[in-house]
Amino acid sequence: MNKQSFIKGTLILLAAGILNRLLGFIPRIALPRIIGPEGVGIYQLGYPFFIVLVTIITGGIPLAIAKMVAEAEGAGKRDASKQILHVSLMLTVTAGALFTGLSLLLAPWVTGVLLPDERVYQTFISMTPMLIIIAVSSVYRGYFQGKQNMIPSASSSVIETIVRIICMLWFAHLLMPKGIAYGAAGAMLGTAVGELIGMIALLLQYPGEGRPRNKLLPKPQEVISEKTAKEDSSSNKGILKRLFGIALPVTGGKMVGSFSYLLETILTNRSLAMAGIATSVATAQYGALQGMIIPLLLLPGALTVSLAISLVPSLSEAAARNDRTTIHKRMNQSLRLALVSGAPFAIIMFVLAEPLCLLLYNNAEISDMLKIMAPFALFLYVQSPLQAALQALDRPGRALLNTLFGAIIKMSLIVFLASNPAFGIIGAVIAIIVNSIAVTLLHGFSLSRLIGFRFRLLDYVKIGAVMIIMGACVLYGYKHLPFSTAPWLQFWASITVGILVYFIMIFMTKLVTPRDLDRVPVVGTWFNKFSRR
C-alpha cells in the first residue's frame, strides 16, 4: 500500500474532486431535458430524508476510522489497523441493513404522509439499496485515508461519478415512457448503480495483506482459545468505544447540517411567501440559489474537501507524537493553499458574475446573488480545513457547537430578512453569508485556543492585494480587449489575462514558492528539469 505525502495526497484528491464537480454539471443540464422540472422535483424530494439516514449510518465513521488507523500506523501497530477496519465494517453493515429494511417497510407511510407527493414512492424504493453500499464504501475510504493512501478514494469516486451520470440519464430515458414518477426513479436507480460500481472499485484496491484478494471481509479464526477470545472481545469493545467517541460528535455536526438544510428550505419559502412573493416565483428563486449559485461557489471547494480529508490522518499522526511543529506547519500550508487556490475563482465570480451566469445558465437575472456572495466564498474555502483540524485534534464537539451556533444565526436571519419585501431572496443570501463568516471565525478561535495556533496575517494581506490587482486586470480586459463582437471570447480572454497576472503575483509575493512546486507530483519533476536547464 503506497503512502503519499500530505501535499501529494491532497493533490490526488483535488484532481478527482475537480473532475467530479465538473462532471456533476452534466446531469444538472441534461436530466431536466429528459424528465422535466417536475421529474427533477420528484427526484430531489426524497433526498433530505435519505441524507438523514446516510448521516445516521455513516456520519463521522470515515473520519473516526482515518484518525484511529493513522494513530495505529504512527505507533507501528499494523494489526490494530486491520482490526479497526473489521470492527467498523461489522458496525456499519449492520446499521445499513437495519435501516434498509426499515426504509422498505415504512416506504408507503414515509412517501404518503411525511413527503408531500406520493409519486416519490418509486424513487424512494430505488434509493434504499444505497444505504448498505455507502456504509461499506465509507469504511474503506476511511481506512485508506488513515493509511494516507488517497489513490483508492480518488479513483473510485471518479469511476462512481462517470457510471452514475451514464446510468442515471440512460435509465431515466428508458423508464420515462411509463410516466414522470418512473423517469425520476430511473434516475435514482442509475445513481445506485454508480454507488455500487464505485464500491466495487474501492474493494478491488484492498490488498488483502496475506489472504486472497477476493476475500475482502474479515476471516474468522478457526481455532481461538478462551483467553484469546476474551482479549479480542475486550479489544473490540475498546475500538467501538473509541470509534463512537470520535464519530458521534461528528455525526451530530452533520445531522445539524442535514436538518439545517431541510429547515432552511422550508423557512426560506415560507418567509418569501410572507414577503408577498408568489409560491412559484419563490420556488424558482430558491432553486436558482441552491441549484445554480451555491454549486458554482463551491466549485473550488474540491480543494478544501481534499485538504480536510488529507489533514485528518496527518494531524492525528503528528498529535500522537505530540509534534506541535508539524501541526502548525500543516495548518498554515492548508489555509494558504485553500486561499491561494480559491481566490481567483472568487474574483472571477465577482467581476464577471453577469456574463458567467449568462454563459452557464443563460440567465443573467441571478447574477446579483453570485456577485454578493463571491467575495465571502473565501470563508467557505478555509472552513473545511479548520473543522477537520478540530476533529483530528479530538475536538469534534467544539466543531459541532460552532456549526450549531451558525445554523441558529442563519435560520433567525432568514426569517427576519427574507420575510421583508425589501430584501426577499437577498435576505436568504445575507443569512448564508453571515453563517459562513460566523462558523469560520468560531473554528479559527477554537483552534487558536486549543493549540496556540497563530494565523499568518501577512499571507492574508498579500492575498487581498493580489486579488484586487487581478480583479482590476480582469475588469479592464473584459471592457477593453478587442473581442467585443464575440462575448464568449472576450470573457475567456479577460479570465486568461487575470489568471496570468495572478500567477505572476503569487510568485512575486512568495505565496507560492519554487519549493512548493517541487512537492507537486508531475509538475515538480517538470520544474526540476526546467531549473537544471
Coordinates of C-alpha atoms in Angstrom, one line a residue:
M1 CA 0.0 0.0 0.0
N2 CA 1.5 3.3 -1.1
K3 CA 1.6 6.1 1.4
Q4 CA 1.6 9.6 0.0
S5 CA 2.9 12.8 1.5
F6 CA 0.4 15.3 2.8
I7 CA 0.7 17.6 -0.3
K8 CA 0.7 14.7 -2.8
G9 CA -2.3 13.1 -1.2
T10 CA -4.2 16.4 -1.2
L11 CA -3.5 16.9 -4.9
I12 CA -4.6 13.4 -5.8
L13 CA -7.9 14.0 -4.1
L14 CA -8.1 17.5 -5.6
A15 CA -7.7 16.2 -9.1
A16 CA -10.5 13.7 -8.5
G17 CA -12.7 16.3 -6.8
I18 CA -12.4 18.9 -9.6
L19 CA -13.1 16.2 -12.2
N20 CA -16.2 15.0 -10.2
R21 CA -17.5 18.6 -9.8
L22 CA -17.1 19.3 -13.5
L23 CA -18.8 16.1 -14.5
G24 CA -21.5 16.9 -12.0
F25 CA -22.7 19.7 -14.1
I26 CA -23.7 17.3 -16.9
P27 CA -26.8 15.8 -15.2
R28 CA -27.8 19.3 -13.9
I29 CA -28.1 20.3 -17.5
A30 CA -29.3 17.1 -19.2
L31 CA -31.7 15.5 -16.6
P32 CA -34.3 18.3 -16.8
R33 CA -34.4 17.8 -20.6
I34 CA -35.3 14.1 -20.1
I35 CA -37.7 14.1 -17.2
G36 CA -38.6 17.8 -17.0
P37 CA -38.6 20.2 -14.0
E38 CA -41.4 18.2 -12.3
G39 CA -39.5 15.0 -12.6
V40 CA -36.4 16.6 -11.1
G41 CA -38.6 17.8 -8.3
I42 CA -39.7 14.3 -7.6
Y43 CA -36.1 13.1 -7.8
Q44 CA -35.0 15.6 -5.2
L45 CA -38.0 15.2 -2.9
G46 CA -36.7 12.1 -1.1
Y47 CA -33.2 13.3 -0.7
P48 CA -33.4 15.2 2.6
F49 CA -34.8 12.0 4.2
F50 CA -32.2 9.9 2.5
I51 CA -29.3 12.2 3.6
V52 CA -30.5 12.0 7.2
L53 CA -30.4 8.1 7.1
V54 CA -26.9 8.1 5.5
T55 CA -25.7 10.6 8.2
I56 CA -27.0 8.3 10.9
I57 CA -25.4 5.2 9.4
T58 CA -22.0 6.6 8.4
G59 CA -21.8 10.2 9.8
G60 CA -18.4 10.6 11.4
I61 CA -17.3 6.9 10.8
P62 CA -14.9 7.6 7.9
L63 CA -13.2 10.4 9.8
A64 CA -13.0 8.3 13.0
I65 CA -11.5 5.3 11.1
A66 CA -9.0 7.6 9.4
K67 CA -7.9 9.1 12.7
M68 CA -7.7 5.7 14.5
V69 CA -5.8 4.0 11.7
A70 CA -3.4 6.9 11.3
E71 CA -2.7 6.7 15.1
A72 CA -2.2 2.9 14.9
E73 CA 0.1 3.3 11.9
G74 CA 2.1 6.0 13.6
A75 CA 2.6 3.7 16.5
G76 CA 3.6 0.8 14.2
K77 CA 0.6 -1.3 15.0
R78 CA -0.4 -2.6 11.6
D79 CA -2.6 -5.4 13.0
A80 CA -4.6 -2.8 15.0
S81 CA -5.4 -1.0 11.8
K82 CA -7.0 -4.1 10.3
Q83 CA -8.9 -4.8 13.4
I84 CA -10.3 -1.3 13.3
L85 CA -11.4 -1.9 9.7
H86 CA -13.1 -5.2 10.6
V87 CA -15.0 -3.8 13.7
S88 CA -16.1 -0.8 11.7
L89 CA -17.4 -3.0 8.9
M90 CA -19.5 -5.1 11.2
L91 CA -20.9 -1.9 12.8
T92 CA -21.8 0.0 9.6
V93 CA -23.1 -3.1 7.6
T94 CA -25.4 -4.0 10.5
A95 CA -26.7 -0.4 10.7
G96 CA -27.1 -0.2 6.9
A97 CA -29.0 -3.5 6.7
L98 CA -31.3 -2.4 9.6
F99 CA -32.2 1.0 8.1
T100 CA -32.6 -0.5 4.6
G101 CA -35.2 -2.9 6.0
L102 CA -36.9 -0.2 7.9
S103 CA -37.0 2.1 4.9
L104 CA -38.5 -0.6 2.6
L105 CA -41.1 -1.4 5.3
L106 CA -42.0 2.2 6.0
A107 CA -41.8 3.5 2.5
P108 CA -45.6 3.7 1.9
W109 CA -46.0 5.7 5.1
V110 CA -43.0 8.0 4.5
T111 CA -44.0 8.8 1.0
G112 CA -47.7 9.1 1.7
V113 CA -47.6 11.0 5.0
L114 CA -44.2 12.7 5.6
L115 CA -43.5 13.7 2.0
P116 CA -45.9 15.9 0.1
D117 CA -46.1 13.9 -3.2
E118 CA -46.9 10.2 -3.3
R119 CA -45.3 9.8 -6.7
V120 CA -41.9 9.8 -4.9
Y121 CA -42.5 6.2 -3.8
Q122 CA -40.7 4.6 -6.7
T123 CA -37.8 6.9 -6.3
F124 CA -37.6 6.3 -2.6
I125 CA -37.6 2.5 -3.1
S126 CA -34.8 2.9 -5.7
M127 CA -32.6 4.8 -3.3
T128 CA -32.8 2.4 -0.3
P129 CA -30.2 -0.1 -1.5
M130 CA -27.6 2.6 -1.5
L131 CA -27.6 2.7 2.3
I132 CA -25.6 -0.6 2.6
I133 CA -23.4 0.3 -0.3
I134 CA -22.5 3.7 1.1
A135 CA -22.0 2.1 4.5
V136 CA -19.3 -0.3 3.1
S137 CA -17.7 2.3 0.9
S138 CA -17.4 4.8 3.8
V139 CA -15.4 2.3 5.9
Y140 CA -12.9 1.5 3.2
R141 CA -12.5 5.2 2.3
G142 CA -11.7 6.0 6.0
Y143 CA -9.3 3.0 6.1
F144 CA -7.3 4.1 3.0
Q145 CA -7.2 7.7 4.1
G146 CA -5.9 6.6 7.5
K147 CA -3.1 4.8 5.7
Q148 CA -2.6 8.1 3.9
N149 CA -3.2 6.4 0.6
M150 CA -5.6 8.7 -1.3
I151 CA -5.5 6.9 -4.7
P152 CA -8.3 4.4 -3.9
S153 CA -10.7 7.1 -2.7
A154 CA -9.9 9.3 -5.6
S155 CA -10.1 6.7 -8.4
S156 CA -13.3 5.0 -7.0
S157 CA -15.0 8.4 -6.7
V158 CA -14.2 9.2 -10.4
I159 CA -15.4 5.8 -11.5
E160 CA -18.6 6.2 -9.5
T161 CA -19.3 9.6 -10.9
I162 CA -18.9 8.5 -14.5
V163 CA -21.0 5.4 -14.1
R164 CA -23.7 7.4 -12.2
I165 CA -24.0 10.0 -14.9
I166 CA -24.3 7.5 -17.7
C167 CA -26.7 5.2 -15.9
M168 CA -29.0 7.9 -14.4
L169 CA -29.5 9.6 -17.8
W170 CA -29.9 6.2 -19.6
F171 CA -32.3 4.7 -17.1
A172 CA -34.4 7.9 -16.8
H173 CA -34.7 7.8 -20.6
L174 CA -35.7 4.1 -20.6
L175 CA -38.4 4.5 -17.9
M176 CA -39.8 7.9 -18.8
P177 CA -42.4 6.4 -21.2
K178 CA -44.1 4.9 -18.1
G179 CA -44.5 8.3 -16.5
I180 CA -42.7 11.0 -14.7
A181 CA -42.5 9.1 -11.4
Y182 CA -40.8 6.2 -13.1
G183 CA -38.4 8.5 -15.0
A184 CA -37.3 10.0 -11.7
A185 CA -37.0 6.5 -10.2
G186 CA -34.8 5.5 -13.2
A187 CA -32.5 8.4 -12.5
M188 CA -32.2 7.4 -8.8
L189 CA -31.6 3.8 -9.8
G190 CA -28.8 4.9 -12.0
T191 CA -27.3 6.7 -9.0
A192 CA -27.5 3.5 -7.0
V193 CA -25.7 1.6 -9.8
G194 CA -22.9 4.3 -9.8
E195 CA -22.5 3.9 -6.0
L196 CA -22.3 0.1 -6.4
I197 CA -19.6 0.2 -9.1
G198 CA -17.7 2.8 -7.0
M199 CA -17.8 0.4 -4.0
I200 CA -16.5 -2.5 -6.1
A201 CA -13.7 -0.3 -7.5
L202 CA -12.8 0.6 -3.9
L203 CA -12.8 -3.0 -2.7
L204 CA -10.6 -4.3 -5.5
Q205 CA -7.9 -2.0 -4.3
Y206 CA -7.8 -3.5 -0.8
P207 CA -4.6 -5.6 -0.9
G208 CA -5.8 -8.4 1.4
E209 CA -2.4 -8.5 3.1
G210 CA -1.7 -12.2 3.1
R211 CA -5.0 -13.5 2.0
P212 CA -6.5 -13.9 -1.4
R213 CA -7.7 -10.6 -2.9
N214 CA -11.3 -11.8 -3.4
K215 CA -11.7 -12.4 0.3
L216 CA -12.1 -8.7 1.3
L217 CA -14.0 -9.1 4.5
P218 CA -12.5 -10.3 7.8
K219 CA -11.9 -14.1 8.0
P220 CA -12.8 -15.5 11.4
Q221 CA -10.1 -17.6 13.1
E222 CA -10.9 -21.3 13.1
V223 CA -9.4 -22.0 16.5
I224 CA -9.5 -19.4 19.3
S225 CA -8.6 -20.1 22.8
E226 CA -10.9 -18.9 25.6
K227 CA -8.2 -16.4 26.8
T228 CA -7.6 -15.1 23.3
A229 CA -11.4 -14.7 22.7
K230 CA -11.7 -12.6 25.9
E231 CA -8.8 -10.4 24.9
D232 CA -10.2 -10.0 21.4
S233 CA -13.6 -9.1 22.7
S234 CA -12.2 -6.6 25.1
S235 CA -10.2 -5.1 22.3
N236 CA -13.2 -4.9 20.0
K237 CA -15.2 -3.1 22.8
G238 CA -12.3 -0.7 23.2
I239 CA -12.3 0.0 19.4
L240 CA -16.1 0.5 19.4
K241 CA -15.9 2.9 22.4
R242 CA -13.1 4.9 20.7
L243 CA -15.0 4.8 17.4
F244 CA -18.2 6.1 18.9
G245 CA -16.3 8.7 20.9
I246 CA -14.9 10.3 17.8
A247 CA -17.8 9.6 15.4
L248 CA -20.8 10.7 17.4
P249 CA -19.9 14.4 17.8
V250 CA -19.0 14.5 14.1
T251 CA -22.3 12.7 13.2
G252 CA -24.1 15.3 15.4
G253 CA -22.5 18.1 13.4
K254 CA -23.5 16.5 10.1
M255 CA -27.0 16.0 11.4
V256 CA -27.1 19.7 12.3
G257 CA -26.1 20.4 8.6
S258 CA -28.7 17.9 7.2
F259 CA -31.6 19.3 9.3
S260 CA -30.4 22.8 8.8
Y261 CA -30.6 22.3 5.0
L262 CA -34.1 20.9 5.3
L263 CA -35.3 23.6 7.7
E264 CA -33.6 26.3 5.5
T265 CA -35.7 25.2 2.5
I266 CA -38.9 25.3 4.5
L267 CA -38.2 28.6 6.2
T268 CA -37.0 30.4 3.1
N269 CA -40.0 29.5 1.0
R270 CA -42.4 30.4 3.8
S271 CA -40.6 33.7 4.5
L272 CA -40.7 34.7 0.9
A273 CA -44.4 33.9 0.9
M274 CA -44.8 36.3 3.9
A275 CA -43.0 38.9 1.9
G276 CA -45.8 38.7 -0.7
I277 CA -43.8 36.7 -3.3
A278 CA -45.8 34.1 -5.2
T279 CA -45.0 30.4 -4.5
S280 CA -43.9 29.7 -8.0
V281 CA -41.6 32.7 -8.0
A282 CA -40.2 31.9 -4.5
T283 CA -39.5 28.3 -5.6
A284 CA -37.7 29.5 -8.7
Q285 CA -35.6 32.0 -6.7
Y286 CA -34.6 29.5 -4.1
G287 CA -33.9 26.9 -6.8
A288 CA -31.6 29.3 -8.5
L289 CA -29.8 30.0 -5.3
Q290 CA -29.3 26.3 -4.2
G291 CA -29.1 24.7 -7.7
M292 CA -27.1 27.3 -9.6
I293 CA -25.3 29.8 -7.4
I294 CA -24.2 27.7 -4.5
P295 CA -22.7 24.8 -6.7
L296 CA -20.8 27.5 -8.6
L297 CA -19.4 29.0 -5.4
L298 CA -18.4 25.6 -4.1
L299 CA -16.6 24.5 -7.2
P300 CA -13.2 25.5 -5.7
G301 CA -14.3 23.6 -2.6
A302 CA -12.9 20.4 -4.3
L303 CA -9.6 21.6 -2.9
T304 CA -10.8 22.4 0.6
V305 CA -12.5 19.0 0.9
S306 CA -9.3 17.3 -0.3
L307 CA -7.3 19.3 2.2
A308 CA -9.7 18.3 5.0
I309 CA -9.5 14.6 4.2
S310 CA -5.7 14.6 4.0
L311 CA -5.4 16.8 7.1
V312 CA -7.1 14.4 9.5
P313 CA -4.6 11.5 9.3
S314 CA -1.7 13.9 9.0
L315 CA -2.6 15.9 12.1
S316 CA -3.7 12.7 14.0
E317 CA -0.3 11.1 13.4
A318 CA 1.5 14.3 14.5
A319 CA -0.7 14.7 17.6
A320 CA 0.1 11.1 18.5
R321 CA 3.8 12.1 18.5
N322 CA 3.0 15.4 20.3
D323 CA 4.6 17.1 17.4
R324 CA 3.1 20.6 17.5
T325 CA 5.6 22.0 15.0
T326 CA 4.2 19.7 12.3
I327 CA 0.6 20.5 13.3
H328 CA 1.2 24.3 13.0
K329 CA 3.1 23.7 9.7
R330 CA 0.3 21.6 8.2
M331 CA -2.4 24.1 9.3
N332 CA -0.6 27.0 7.7
Q333 CA 0.0 25.0 4.5
S334 CA -3.7 24.1 4.3
L335 CA -5.0 27.6 4.9
R336 CA -2.6 29.2 2.5
L337 CA -3.3 26.6 -0.2
A338 CA -7.1 27.0 0.3
L339 CA -6.9 30.7 -0.1
V340 CA -4.5 30.8 -2.9
S341 CA -6.5 28.3 -5.0
G342 CA -9.9 29.8 -4.1
A343 CA -9.1 33.5 -4.5
P344 CA -9.0 33.6 -8.4
F345 CA -12.4 31.9 -8.6
A346 CA -13.9 34.4 -6.1
I347 CA -12.6 37.3 -8.2
I348 CA -13.9 35.9 -11.5
M349 CA -17.3 35.2 -10.0
F350 CA -17.5 38.8 -8.5
V351 CA -16.2 40.7 -11.5
L352 CA -17.8 38.7 -14.3
A353 CA -20.9 37.5 -12.4
E354 CA -23.4 38.5 -15.2
P355 CA -21.5 37.1 -18.2
L356 CA -20.7 33.9 -16.2
C357 CA -24.4 33.3 -15.3
L358 CA -25.4 34.0 -18.9
L359 CA -22.8 31.6 -20.3
L360 CA -23.5 28.7 -17.9
Y361 CA -27.3 29.1 -17.3
N362 CA -28.5 31.5 -20.0
N363 CA -29.9 33.6 -17.1
A364 CA -28.3 36.9 -16.2
E365 CA -31.0 37.8 -13.6
I366 CA -29.4 35.6 -10.9
S367 CA -26.0 37.2 -11.2
D368 CA -26.8 39.7 -8.4
M369 CA -26.8 36.8 -5.9
L370 CA -23.5 35.5 -7.2
K371 CA -21.9 39.0 -7.1
I372 CA -22.9 39.4 -3.4
M373 CA -21.7 36.0 -2.3
A374 CA -18.5 35.7 -4.3
P375 CA -16.2 37.8 -2.0
F376 CA -17.3 35.9 1.1
A377 CA -16.7 32.5 -0.5
L378 CA -13.2 32.6 0.9
F379 CA -14.6 31.9 4.3
L380 CA -16.2 28.7 3.0
Y381 CA -12.9 27.6 1.4
V382 CA -11.0 27.8 4.7
Q383 CA -13.8 26.5 6.9
S384 CA -13.3 22.8 5.9
P385 CA -9.6 22.6 6.9
L386 CA -10.3 24.4 10.2
Q387 CA -13.1 22.0 11.0
A388 CA -11.1 18.9 10.0
A389 CA -8.3 20.2 12.3
L390 CA -10.6 20.4 15.3
Q391 CA -11.9 16.9 14.6
A392 CA -8.4 15.5 14.2
L393 CA -7.3 17.0 17.4
D394 CA -10.1 15.4 19.4
R395 CA -12.4 18.5 19.5
P396 CA -15.3 17.4 17.3
G397 CA -17.7 18.6 20.0
R398 CA -16.4 22.1 19.7
A399 CA -16.8 22.0 15.9
L400 CA -20.4 20.7 16.4
L401 CA -21.2 23.6 18.8
N402 CA -19.8 26.2 16.3
T403 CA -21.8 24.7 13.5
L404 CA -25.0 24.6 15.6
F405 CA -24.5 28.3 16.6
G406 CA -24.0 29.3 13.0
A407 CA -27.2 27.4 11.9
I408 CA -29.2 29.2 14.6
I409 CA -28.0 32.6 13.3
K410 CA -28.7 31.6 9.7
M411 CA -32.3 30.4 10.5
S412 CA -33.0 33.6 12.5
L413 CA -31.8 35.9 9.8
I414 CA -33.7 34.0 7.1
V415 CA -37.0 34.5 9.0
F416 CA -36.2 38.2 9.8
L417 CA -34.8 39.3 6.4
A418 CA -36.4 37.1 3.7
S419 CA -39.9 37.9 5.0
N420 CA -39.1 41.6 4.5
P421 CA -40.2 42.6 1.0
A422 CA -37.2 45.0 0.8
F423 CA -34.9 42.0 0.9
G424 CA -36.7 38.9 -0.4
I425 CA -34.3 36.2 -1.6
I426 CA -31.3 38.5 -0.9
G427 CA -32.2 38.2 2.8
A428 CA -31.5 34.4 2.5
V429 CA -28.2 35.2 0.7
I430 CA -27.2 37.5 3.5
A431 CA -28.1 34.9 6.1
I432 CA -25.9 32.3 4.3
I433 CA -23.0 34.7 4.2
V434 CA -23.3 35.6 7.9
N435 CA -23.4 31.9 8.7
S436 CA -20.2 31.1 6.8
I437 CA -18.3 34.0 8.4
A438 CA -19.5 33.2 11.9
V439 CA -18.7 29.4 11.7
T440 CA -15.3 30.0 10.2
L441 CA -14.3 32.6 12.8
L442 CA -15.5 30.4 15.6
H443 CA -13.5 27.4 14.2
G444 CA -10.4 29.6 14.0
F445 CA -10.8 30.9 17.5
S446 CA -11.3 27.4 18.9
L447 CA -8.2 26.2 17.1
S448 CA -6.2 29.1 18.4
R449 CA -7.2 28.4 22.0
L450 CA -6.6 24.7 21.6
I451 CA -3.0 24.6 20.3
G452 CA -1.9 28.3 20.4
F453 CA -2.2 28.4 16.6
R454 CA -1.4 31.8 15.1
F455 CA -2.6 32.8 11.7
R456 CA 0.0 34.4 9.4
L457 CA -1.7 37.7 8.9
L458 CA 0.8 38.8 6.3
D459 CA -0.3 36.0 4.0
Y460 CA -3.9 37.2 4.1
V461 CA -2.8 40.8 3.4
K462 CA -0.8 39.5 0.4
I463 CA -3.8 37.5 -0.9
G464 CA -6.1 40.5 -0.5
A465 CA -3.7 42.7 -2.5
V466 CA -3.2 40.1 -5.3
M467 CA -7.0 39.7 -5.5
I468 CA -7.5 43.4 -6.0
I469 CA -4.8 43.6 -8.8
M470 CA -6.3 40.5 -10.5
G471 CA -9.8 41.9 -10.3
A472 CA -8.7 45.2 -11.9
C473 CA -7.0 43.3 -14.7
V474 CA -10.0 41.1 -15.4
L475 CA -12.4 44.0 -15.5
Y476 CA -10.1 46.1 -17.7
G477 CA -9.6 43.1 -20.1
Y478 CA -13.3 42.4 -20.3
K479 CA -14.0 46.1 -21.2
H480 CA -11.1 46.8 -23.5
L481 CA -9.8 43.7 -25.2
P482 CA -10.6 43.7 -28.9
F483 CA -13.1 40.8 -28.9
S484 CA -16.3 42.7 -28.2
T485 CA -18.0 41.2 -31.2
A486 CA -17.6 37.7 -29.6
P487 CA -18.7 38.0 -25.9
W488 CA -17.6 34.4 -25.1
L489 CA -14.2 35.1 -26.5
Q490 CA -14.0 38.4 -24.6
F491 CA -15.0 36.5 -21.4
W492 CA -12.3 33.9 -21.7
A493 CA -9.6 36.3 -22.8
S494 CA -10.1 38.5 -19.8
I495 CA -10.0 35.5 -17.5
T496 CA -6.8 34.3 -19.1
V497 CA -5.2 37.7 -18.6
G498 CA -6.3 37.8 -15.0
I499 CA -5.0 34.3 -14.2
L500 CA -1.6 35.1 -15.8
V501 CA -1.3 38.2 -13.6
Y502 CA -2.5 36.3 -10.6
F503 CA 0.2 33.6 -11.1
I504 CA 2.9 36.2 -11.5
M505 CA 1.8 38.0 -8.4
I506 CA 1.6 34.9 -6.1
F507 CA 5.2 34.1 -7.0
M508 CA 6.4 37.6 -6.6
T509 CA 4.8 37.8 -3.1
K510 CA 6.1 34.3 -2.3
L511 CA 2.6 33.0 -1.5
V512 CA 3.8 30.1 -3.7
T513 CA 7.5 29.3 -3.9
P514 CA 9.6 27.0 -6.1
R515 CA 9.9 24.7 -3.1
D516 CA 6.1 24.3 -3.1
L517 CA 6.1 23.4 -6.8
D518 CA 8.9 20.9 -6.2
R519 CA 6.5 18.9 -4.0
V520 CA 3.7 18.7 -6.6
P521 CA 3.6 15.4 -8.5
V522 CA 4.5 15.7 -12.2
V523 CA 4.8 19.5 -12.0
G524 CA 7.7 19.1 -9.6
T525 CA 9.5 16.7 -11.9
W526 CA 9.0 19.1 -14.9
F527 CA 10.0 22.1 -12.7
N528 CA 13.3 20.4 -11.7
K529 CA 14.2 19.6 -15.3
F530 CA 13.4 23.1 -16.4
S531 CA 15.5 24.6 -13.5
R532 CA 18.5 22.4 -14.4
R533 CA 18.4 23.6 -18.0

